[in-house]
mmCIF file of C-alpha atoms in Angstrom:
data_model
loop_
_atom_site.group_PDB
_atom_site.id
_atom_site.type_symbol
_atom_site.label_atom_id
_atom_site.label_comp_id
_atom_site.label_asym_id
_atom_site.label_seq_id
_atom_site.Cartn_x
_atom_site.Cartn_y
_atom_site.Cartn_z
ATOM 1 C CA ARG A 1 0.000 0.000 0.000
ATOM 2 C CA THR A 2 2.837 2.356 0.820
ATOM 3 C CA LEU A 3 4.444 1.846 -2.582
ATOM 4 C CA LEU A 4 1.114 2.420 -4.324
ATOM 5 C CA ALA A 5 0.579 5.721 -2.492
ATOM 6 C CA ASP A 6 2.923 7.361 -5.020
ATOM 7 C CA GLY A 7 0.818 6.154 -7.930
ATOM 8 C CA PRO A 8 0.155 3.107 -10.081
ATOM 9 C CA ALA A 9 2.584 0.207 -10.090
ATOM 10 C CA VAL A 10 3.150 -2.833 -12.271
ATOM 11 C CA ILE A 11 4.330 -6.267 -11.206
ATOM 12 C CA ALA A 12 5.494 -8.379 -14.133
ATOM 13 C CA VAL A 13 6.274 -12.085 -13.888
ATOM 14 C CA ASP A 14 7.588 -13.985 -16.887
ATOM 15 C CA ASP A 15 7.037 -17.751 -17.092
ATOM 16 C CA LEU A 16 4.534 -17.937 -14.232
ATOM 17 C CA HIS A 17 4.342 -21.701 -14.768
ATOM 18 C CA LEU A 18 7.895 -21.886 -13.351
ATOM 19 C CA ALA A 19 7.244 -19.628 -10.348
ATOM 20 C CA PRO A 20 7.528 -21.117 -6.860
ATOM 21 C CA ALA A 21 4.268 -21.589 -4.945
ATOM 22 C CA PRO A 22 5.012 -18.806 -2.399
ATOM 23 C CA LEU A 23 5.363 -16.235 -5.194
ATOM 24 C CA VAL A 24 2.106 -17.352 -6.792
ATOM 25 C CA ALA A 25 0.379 -17.152 -3.406
ATOM 26 C CA LEU A 26 1.776 -13.653 -2.808
ATOM 27 C CA LEU A 27 0.601 -12.406 -6.192
ATOM 28 C CA GLY A 28 -2.853 -13.862 -5.560
ATOM 29 C CA TYR A 29 -2.987 -12.196 -2.156
ATOM 30 C CA LEU A 30 -1.957 -8.823 -3.629
ATOM 31 C CA SER A 31 -4.626 -9.121 -6.301
ATOM 32 C CA ARG A 32 -7.388 -10.119 -3.888
ATOM 33 C CA THR A 33 -6.571 -7.497 -1.247
ATOM 34 C CA LEU A 34 -5.082 -4.510 -3.024
ATOM 35 C CA VAL A 35 -6.787 -4.669 -6.411
ATOM 36 C CA VAL A 36 -10.170 -6.334 -5.810
ATOM 37 C CA ARG A 37 -10.908 -5.256 -2.251
ATOM 38 C CA ASP A 38 -9.157 -1.851 -2.081
ATOM 39 C CA GLY A 39 -9.237 -0.812 -5.751
ATOM 40 C CA ALA A 40 -5.522 0.047 -5.611
ATOM 41 C CA PRO A 41 -3.740 1.028 -8.837
ATOM 42 C CA LEU A 42 -1.765 -2.183 -9.278
ATOM 43 C CA LEU A 43 -1.411 -4.073 -12.535
ATOM 44 C CA ILE A 44 -0.140 -7.642 -12.428
ATOM 45 C CA ILE A 45 1.145 -8.985 -15.730
ATOM 46 C CA ALA A 46 2.134 -12.634 -15.936
ATOM 47 C CA THR A 47 3.191 -14.749 -18.883
ATOM 48 C CA SER A 48 2.789 -18.483 -19.104
ATOM 49 C CA ARG A 49 3.354 -20.936 -21.900
ATOM 50 C CA ALA A 50 0.225 -22.545 -23.284
ATOM 51 C CA GLY A 51 -0.391 -25.968 -21.850
ATOM 52 C CA LEU A 52 2.023 -25.495 -18.940
ATOM 53 C CA GLN A 53 -0.112 -24.801 -15.900
ATOM 54 C CA ALA A 54 2.246 -25.915 -13.128
ATOM 55 C CA GLY A 55 3.116 -23.725 -10.154
ATOM 56 C CA GLY A 56 -0.294 -22.098 -9.820
ATOM 57 C CA ALA A 57 -0.561 -20.747 -13.362
ATOM 58 C CA ALA A 58 -3.891 -22.571 -13.749
ATOM 59 C CA ALA A 59 -5.321 -20.735 -10.716
ATOM 60 C CA PHE A 60 -4.286 -17.476 -12.344
ATOM 61 C CA ARG A 61 -5.819 -18.440 -15.674
ATOM 62 C CA ASP A 62 -9.221 -19.268 -14.182
ATOM 63 C CA GLY A 63 -9.069 -16.341 -11.717
ATOM 64 C CA SER A 64 -9.477 -18.407 -8.564
ATOM 65 C CA ALA A 65 -6.121 -17.227 -7.180
ATOM 66 C CA LEU A 66 -6.795 -13.600 -8.096
ATOM 67 C CA GLY A 67 -10.327 -13.033 -6.885
ATOM 68 C CA GLN A 68 -11.271 -11.842 -10.378
ATOM 69 C CA LEU A 69 -11.127 -13.064 -13.932
ATOM 70 C CA PRO A 70 -7.892 -12.066 -15.652
ATOM 71 C CA LEU A 71 -7.698 -10.601 -19.121
ATOM 72 C CA LEU A 72 -6.069 -13.360 -21.160
ATOM 73 C CA VAL A 73 -4.070 -12.239 -24.188
ATOM 74 C CA PRO A 74 -2.915 -15.243 -26.182
ATOM 75 C CA VAL A 75 0.236 -14.657 -28.201
ATOM 76 C CA GLN A 76 0.480 -16.877 -31.221
ATOM 77 C CA GLU A 77 2.967 -17.238 -33.994
ATOM 78 C CA LEU A 78 2.295 -14.965 -36.938
ATOM 79 C CA ASP A 79 1.491 -16.353 -40.359
ATOM 80 C CA ALA A 80 3.407 -15.224 -43.462
ATOM 81 C CA GLU A 81 0.890 -12.483 -44.283
ATOM 82 C CA GLN A 82 1.005 -11.070 -40.751
ATOM 83 C CA VAL A 83 4.810 -11.001 -40.905
ATOM 84 C CA ALA A 84 4.525 -9.161 -44.229
ATOM 85 C CA ARG A 85 2.260 -6.526 -42.628
ATOM 86 C CA VAL A 86 4.699 -6.009 -39.742
ATOM 87 C CA VAL A 87 7.610 -5.637 -42.157
ATOM 88 C CA ALA A 88 5.632 -3.284 -44.400
ATOM 89 C CA GLY A 89 5.450 -0.927 -41.435
ATOM 90 C CA SER A 90 9.264 -0.835 -41.317
ATOM 91 C CA VAL A 91 10.136 -0.679 -45.005
ATOM 92 C CA ALA A 92 8.750 1.917 -47.421
ATOM 93 C CA ASP A 93 9.268 0.123 -50.759
ATOM 94 C CA PRO A 94 6.642 -2.664 -51.157
ATOM 95 C CA SER A 95 8.900 -4.874 -53.312
ATOM 96 C CA HIS A 96 11.719 -4.650 -50.767
ATOM 97 C CA ALA A 97 9.272 -5.226 -47.936
ATOM 98 C CA ARG A 98 8.059 -8.413 -49.628
ATOM 99 C CA ALA A 99 11.633 -9.747 -50.050
ATOM 100 C CA LEU A 100 12.452 -8.959 -46.428
ATOM 101 C CA SER A 101 9.200 -10.417 -45.083
ATOM 102 C CA GLU A 102 9.781 -13.691 -46.949
ATOM 103 C CA ARG A 103 13.262 -13.924 -45.468
ATOM 104 C CA LEU A 104 12.054 -13.043 -41.973
ATOM 105 C CA TRP A 105 9.219 -15.557 -42.192
ATOM 106 C CA ALA A 106 11.744 -18.260 -43.097
ATOM 107 C CA GLU A 107 14.069 -17.262 -40.252
ATOM 108 C CA THR A 108 11.613 -16.519 -37.433
ATOM 109 C CA HIS A 109 8.770 -18.918 -38.279
ATOM 110 C CA GLY A 110 6.412 -16.155 -37.152
ATOM 111 C CA ASN A 111 7.680 -15.919 -33.571
ATOM 112 C CA PRO A 112 6.615 -12.347 -32.633
ATOM 113 C CA LEU A 113 9.457 -11.743 -30.170
ATOM 114 C CA TYR A 114 12.098 -13.046 -32.532
ATOM 115 C CA LEU A 115 10.642 -11.016 -35.422
ATOM 116 C CA ALA A 116 10.611 -7.810 -33.369
ATOM 117 C CA GLU A 117 14.173 -8.382 -32.199
ATOM 118 C CA VAL A 118 15.450 -9.100 -35.722
ATOM 119 C CA LEU A 119 13.817 -5.906 -37.009
ATOM 120 C CA ARG A 120 15.253 -3.924 -34.081
ATOM 121 C CA SER A 121 18.693 -5.370 -34.744
ATOM 122 C CA MET A 122 18.452 -4.478 -38.432
ATOM 123 C CA ARG A 123 17.430 -0.901 -37.573
ATOM 124 C CA GLU A 124 20.307 -0.579 -35.091
ATOM 125 C CA ARG A 125 22.781 -1.855 -37.714
ATOM 126 C CA GLY A 126 21.338 0.567 -40.259
ATOM 127 C CA THR A 127 20.199 -2.191 -42.626
ATOM 128 C CA ILE A 128 16.713 -0.704 -42.529
ATOM 129 C CA GLY A 129 15.863 2.837 -41.571
ATOM 130 C CA ASP A 130 14.266 6.025 -42.772
ATOM 131 C CA ARG A 131 15.783 5.590 -46.227
ATOM 132 C CA GLY A 132 14.262 2.114 -46.502
ATOM 133 C CA LEU A 133 16.145 -0.718 -48.151
ATOM 134 C CA ASP A 134 18.252 -0.358 -51.253
ATOM 135 C CA ASP A 135 19.101 -3.095 -53.765
ATOM 136 C CA GLU A 136 22.345 -3.928 -51.931
ATOM 137 C CA ASP A 137 20.453 -4.438 -48.661
ATOM 138 C CA VAL A 138 17.912 -6.709 -50.353
ATOM 139 C CA THR A 139 20.727 -8.787 -51.866
ATOM 140 C CA GLU A 140 22.353 -9.064 -48.422
ATOM 141 C CA ILE A 141 19.081 -10.110 -46.804
ATOM 142 C CA ALA A 142 18.269 -12.625 -49.531
ATOM 143 C CA ALA A 143 21.616 -14.408 -49.142
ATOM 144 C CA PRO A 144 21.216 -17.354 -46.741
ATOM 145 C CA GLY A 145 22.775 -16.581 -43.380
ATOM 146 C CA ALA A 146 23.784 -13.041 -44.335
ATOM 147 C CA GLY A 147 22.649 -10.088 -42.290
ATOM 148 C CA MET A 148 20.354 -12.215 -40.159
ATOM 149 C CA PRO A 149 21.000 -13.207 -36.537
ATOM 150 C CA LEU A 150 21.084 -16.959 -36.085
ATOM 151 C CA ALA A 151 19.048 -17.132 -32.905
ATOM 152 C CA LEU A 152 17.276 -15.090 -30.298
ATOM 153 C CA ARG A 153 20.116 -15.851 -27.883
ATOM 154 C CA GLN A 154 22.516 -14.165 -30.311
ATOM 155 C CA LEU A 155 20.197 -11.134 -30.527
ATOM 156 C CA VAL A 156 20.030 -10.840 -26.761
ATOM 157 C CA HIS A 157 23.819 -11.175 -26.500
ATOM 158 C CA THR A 158 24.276 -8.405 -29.064
ATOM 159 C CA ARG A 159 21.858 -6.093 -27.242
ATOM 160 C CA LEU A 160 23.511 -6.767 -23.882
ATOM 161 C CA ALA A 161 27.013 -6.138 -25.233
ATOM 162 C CA GLY A 162 26.464 -2.393 -24.860
ATOM 163 C CA VAL A 163 25.296 -2.672 -21.253
ATOM 164 C CA THR A 164 28.252 -2.493 -18.870
ATOM 165 C CA GLY A 165 29.187 -1.865 -15.268
ATOM 166 C CA ALA A 166 26.463 -1.324 -12.693
ATOM 167 C CA ASP A 167 23.779 -1.350 -15.394
ATOM 168 C CA ARG A 168 24.848 -4.843 -16.468
ATOM 169 C CA ALA A 169 24.871 -6.068 -12.872
ATOM 170 C CA LEU A 170 21.328 -4.721 -12.438
ATOM 171 C CA VAL A 171 20.136 -6.395 -15.657
ATOM 172 C CA ASP A 172 21.671 -9.700 -14.524
ATOM 173 C CA VAL A 173 19.917 -9.506 -11.128
ATOM 174 C CA ILE A 174 16.576 -8.613 -12.719
ATOM 175 C CA ALA A 175 16.935 -11.487 -15.173
ATOM 176 C CA CYS A 176 17.434 -13.934 -12.302
#
């Protein structure tokens, strides 16, 4: 309650299906008392893989642990056309967007996180940007293995390479 006196707060838990029972119980208690009973400005966001309901994730899904029904937002893999629409928002030239979207569909298999991270990486490297793609960029993208991160782990490693010192220590603690 003291923390919420300063304004709204968010608690985010990734992979709730792996969370220990005491954490799940605490989140349920906070929801039932602070949110439902007191109307406090607290948002609890939890992710869980479909079909994995261990560790209390099932009680979150059906609302019994929360004292209210949660808003469930299923995240599914994108189909080729959805990937093309996402890419079209990043690349001005439709023919270049089509070439890039086909390559990204082949590489990411429609995984939304992986797709977003690949596009972010390409923007940071300058492969795509305000000027769009040129013919050289399209050739680079079309070449198997060229200009495309091999895995999400590689993307994360690249993004973390620029985080050093105390900031890196904080990121490592938060990740744990």
